[in-house]
Coordinates of C-alpha atoms in Angstrom, one line a residue:
M1 CA -17.0 8.4 -12.7
K2 CA -15.7 5.6 -10.5
E3 CA -11.9 5.7 -10.0
T4 CA -9.9 2.7 -11.1
Y5 CA -7.5 0.9 -8.7
Y6 CA -4.6 -1.4 -9.6
Q7 CA -2.8 -4.1 -7.7
I8 CA 1.0 -3.9 -7.5
K9 CA 1.5 -6.4 -10.4
E10 CA -0.9 -4.4 -12.6
A11 CA 0.7 -1.2 -11.6
A12 CA 4.2 -2.5 -12.3
A13 CA 3.0 -3.6 -15.8
K14 CA 1.6 -0.2 -16.6
V15 CA 4.7 1.6 -15.5
G16 CA 6.9 -0.9 -17.2
V17 CA 9.0 -2.2 -14.3
E18 CA 9.1 -5.2 -11.9
S19 CA 7.1 -5.2 -8.7
H20 CA 10.1 -5.1 -6.4
V21 CA 11.3 -1.9 -8.3
L22 CA 7.9 -0.2 -7.4
R23 CA 8.4 -1.1 -3.8
Y24 CA 11.9 0.3 -3.8
W25 CA 10.9 3.5 -5.4
E26 CA 8.0 3.9 -2.9
E27 CA 10.3 3.6 0.0
E28 CA 13.1 5.9 -1.3
L29 CA 10.6 8.6 -2.5
K30 CA 8.5 8.3 0.7
M31 CA 5.3 7.8 -1.4
D32 CA 2.0 7.3 0.5
I33 CA 0.6 4.4 -1.4
H34 CA -2.9 3.2 -0.3
R35 CA -3.5 -0.1 1.3
N36 CA -6.7 -2.2 1.6
E37 CA -8.1 -3.9 4.7
M38 CA -5.8 -6.8 4.1
G39 CA -2.7 -4.6 4.0
H40 CA -2.1 -5.0 0.2
R41 CA -1.1 -2.1 -1.9
Y42 CA -3.4 -0.6 -4.5
Y43 CA -2.6 2.2 -6.9
T44 CA -4.6 5.1 -8.5
E45 CA -4.2 6.6 -11.9
K46 CA -2.4 9.5 -10.2
D47 CA 0.1 7.1 -8.5
I48 CA 0.7 5.5 -12.0
E49 CA 1.3 9.0 -13.5
V50 CA 3.8 10.0 -10.9
L51 CA 5.7 6.5 -11.0
S52 CA 5.8 6.8 -14.8
K53 CA 7.5 10.3 -14.4
V54 CA 9.9 8.8 -12.0
R55 CA 10.8 6.1 -14.6
D56 CA 11.3 8.8 -17.3
L57 CA 13.6 10.8 -15.0
K58 CA 15.7 7.7 -14.1
E59 CA 16.0 6.9 -17.8
K60 CA 17.5 10.4 -18.2
G61 CA 20.2 9.5 -15.7
L62 CA 18.8 11.0 -12.5
Q63 CA 19.1 9.0 -9.3
L64 CA 16.3 8.5 -6.8
K65 CA 17.7 10.8 -4.1
A66 CA 17.8 13.6 -6.6
I67 CA 14.3 13.0 -7.7
R68 CA 13.2 12.8 -4.0
N69 CA 14.8 16.1 -3.2
Y70 CA 13.1 17.8 -6.1
L71 CA 9.7 16.3 -5.2
E72 CA 10.0 17.4 -1.6
M73 CA 11.0 20.9 -2.6
R74 CA 8.0 21.1 -5.0
R75 CA 5.6 19.7 -2.4
K76 CA 6.8 22.4 0.1
Q77 CA 6.3 25.1 -2.4
I78 CA 2.9 23.9 -3.5
T79 CA 1.8 23.6 0.1
E80 CA 2.8 27.0 1.0
K81 CA 1.1 28.5 -2.0
Q82 CA -2.1 26.4 -1.4
V83 CA -2.2 27.5 2.2
K84 CA -2.1 31.1 1.2
K85 CA -4.7 30.6 -1.5
D86 CA -7.0 28.7 0.9
N87 CA -6.7 31.5 3.5
Q88 CA -7.7 34.1 0.9
I89 CA -10.6 32.0 -0.3
A90 CA -11.8 31.4 3.2
A91 CA -11.6 35.1 4.0
V92 CA -13.8 35.9 1.0
A93 CA -16.2 33.1 1.8
M94 CA -16.5 34.3 5.4
S95 CA -17.0 37.9 4.2
E96 CA -19.8 36.8 1.8
T97 CA -21.5 34.7 4.5
D98 CA -21.4 37.7 6.9
K99 CA -23.0 39.8 4.3
K100 CA -25.7 37.3 3.6
Q101 CA -26.3 37.0 7.3
E102 CA -26.6 40.8 7.7
N103 CA -29.1 41.0 4.8
E104 CA -31.2 38.2 6.2
T105 CA -31.2 39.8 9.6
T106 CA -32.4 43.0 8.1
K107 CA -35.2 41.4 6.2
N108 CA -36.3 39.3 9.1
E109 CA -36.2 41.8 12.0
M110 CA -39.8 41.0 12.8
I111 CA -39.3 37.2 12.8
P112 CA -39.4 35.4 16.2
V113 CA -36.0 34.8 17.9
H114 CA -36.1 31.0 17.6
Q115 CA -36.6 31.3 13.8
R116 CA -33.7 33.8 13.5
A117 CA -31.5 31.3 15.4
L118 CA -32.4 28.6 12.9
T119 CA -31.5 30.9 10.1
N120 CA -28.1 31.5 11.6
E121 CA -27.5 27.7 12.0
E122 CA -28.4 27.3 8.2
K123 CA -26.0 30.0 7.3
M124 CA -23.2 28.3 9.4
E125 CA -24.0 25.0 7.5
Q126 CA -23.7 26.9 4.2
F127 CA -20.3 28.2 5.3
Q128 CA -19.2 24.7 6.3
Q129 CA -20.2 23.4 2.9
I130 CA -18.2 26.2 1.2
M131 CA -15.1 25.3 3.3
N132 CA -15.5 21.6 2.5
R133 CA -15.6 22.4 -1.2
I134 CA -12.5 24.6 -0.8
L135 CA -10.6 21.9 1.0
S136 CA -11.6 19.2 -1.6
N137 CA -10.5 21.4 -4.5
A138 CA -7.2 22.3 -2.7
I139 CA -6.4 18.6 -2.2
Q140 CA -7.2 17.8 -5.9
E141 CA -5.2 20.7 -7.2
N142 CA -2.2 19.8 -4.9
N143 CA -2.2 16.2 -6.2
E144 CA -2.4 17.3 -9.8
L145 CA 0.5 19.9 -9.3
I146 CA 2.7 17.2 -7.8
G147 CA 2.0 14.9 -10.7
K148 CA 2.6 17.6 -13.4
T149 CA 5.7 19.2 -11.8
A150 CA 7.6 15.9 -11.1
G151 CA 8.8 15.9 -14.7
E152 CA 9.2 19.6 -15.3
H153 CA 12.8 21.0 -15.3
A154 CA 13.8 18.3 -12.7
A155 CA 17.2 17.6 -14.3
N156 CA 18.4 21.3 -14.2
A157 CA 16.9 21.9 -10.8
V158 CA 18.5 19.1 -8.8
V159 CA 21.5 17.6 -10.6
T160 CA 23.8 20.2 -9.2
Q161 CA 22.5 19.4 -5.7
F162 CA 22.7 15.7 -6.0
Q163 CA 25.0 13.9 -3.6
G164 CA 24.6 10.5 -2.1
M165 CA 23.9 7.1 -3.6
T166 CA 25.8 6.2 -6.7
K167 CA 24.2 4.4 -9.5
E168 CA 25.9 1.1 -8.5
Q169 CA 24.5 1.4 -4.9
E170 CA 21.1 2.0 -6.2
Q171 CA 21.3 -1.0 -8.5
R172 CA 22.4 -3.2 -5.6
A173 CA 19.4 -1.9 -3.5
E174 CA 17.0 -2.8 -6.3
E175 CA 18.6 -6.2 -6.5
R176 CA 18.0 -6.8 -2.8
Y177 CA 14.4 -5.9 -3.3
R178 CA 14.2 -8.3 -6.4
K179 CA 15.7 -11.1 -4.3
L180 CA 13.2 -10.3 -1.4
D181 CA 10.3 -10.4 -3.8
Q182 CA 11.5 -13.7 -5.2
T183 CA 11.9 -15.3 -1.8
L184 CA 8.3 -14.2 -0.8
R185 CA 7.0 -15.8 -3.9
E186 CA 8.9 -19.1 -3.2
I187 CA 7.6 -19.1 0.3
Q188 CA 4.0 -18.6 -1.0
Q189 CA 4.5 -21.4 -3.6
A190 CA 5.9 -23.8 -0.9
R191 CA 2.8 -23.2 1.2
L192 CA 0.5 -23.9 -1.7
E193 CA 2.4 -27.1 -2.5
A194 CA 2.3 -28.2 1.1
A195 CA -1.4 -27.6 1.3
A196 CA -1.9 -29.5 -1.9
A197 CA 0.2 -32.5 -0.6
N198 CA -2.1 -32.7 2.5
M199 CA -5.1 -33.0 0.3
R200 CA -3.7 -35.9 -1.9
P201 CA -4.9 -39.5 -1.4
V202 CA -2.5 -41.8 0.4
D203 CA -0.4 -43.8 -2.1
K204 CA -1.5 -47.5 -2.3
R205 CA 2.0 -48.8 -2.4
R206 CA 2.9 -46.9 0.7
Q207 CA -0.3 -48.4 2.4
K208 CA 1.0 -51.9 1.5
R209 CA 4.4 -51.3 2.8
L210 CA 3.0 -50.0 6.1
K211 CA 0.8 -53.0 6.3
R212 CA 3.6 -55.4 5.7
K213 CA 5.7 -53.7 8.3
N214 CA 3.0 -53.9 10.9
N215 CA 2.5 -57.6 10.1
Q216 CA 6.2 -58.2 10.6
Q217 CA 6.2 -56.4 13.9
N218 CA 3.2 -58.5 15.0
H219 CA 4.9 -61.7 14.0
V220 CA 8.0 -60.8 16.0
S221 CA 5.8 -60.0 19.0
E222 CA 4.1 -63.4 18.8
E223 CA 7.5 -65.2 18.6
K224 CA 8.7 -63.3 21.7
E225 CA 5.6 -64.3 23.6
T226 CA 6.0 -68.0 22.6
I227 CA 9.6 -68.0 23.7
T228 CA 8.6 -66.4 27.0
E229 CA 5.9 -69.1 27.6
V230 CA 8.3 -71.9 26.8
E231 CA 10.9 -70.4 29.3
T232 CA 8.2 -70.0 31.9
T233 CA 7.1 -73.7 31.4
S234 CA 10.8 -75.0 31.7
E235 CA 11.3 -73.2 34.9
T236 CA 8.1 -74.6 36.3
V237 CA 9.1 -78.2 35.3
S238 CA 12.6 -77.8 36.9

């Protein structure tokens, strides 16, 4: 099934907050949000799930620093457990691969050397495939655990450790992000309006005014030339 991706405006609507709030949360929580080739953010269903849990925790009174500390603690615990689990699985996989290689070697003792070498290469390829599956499953389980544990027992786990930003400071920071977001929108709108203005036809009244002004300037130039000729003639006669 193809995974669905959301732009920041769509993600904000699904979470139920403004776009600038998402940006602020991402920075404070040190979230790794994907970007496309144009540098624009896009969000997965897992990102939406985590951000929704962050919203729920904030509604319960937790500040972002407390949530961030808890997430970092959980990530560390999950990573350590996952590494241990991966090592155990890798050891089992290597043992099974060695046993298969020994069995194949016993069965094929009379096979030419170059064919036995090919069989070993195939076995190494099988082992690599097993490790790839292990790594893929580990990454998926890690992401799922982070998403699930973000909302579990967070309040009791970190409220006693929370020190730092007050609610008022956090609100001011969100307000700065809101103003920044508004400024960016105004700049984009101004560029669009400027581009549209360049494409509009020249106003006819303005054309007439410019033409009249040019005629007046030409008339003044002609008068100056006439006066100059008269003065030159007078000097010659004298």
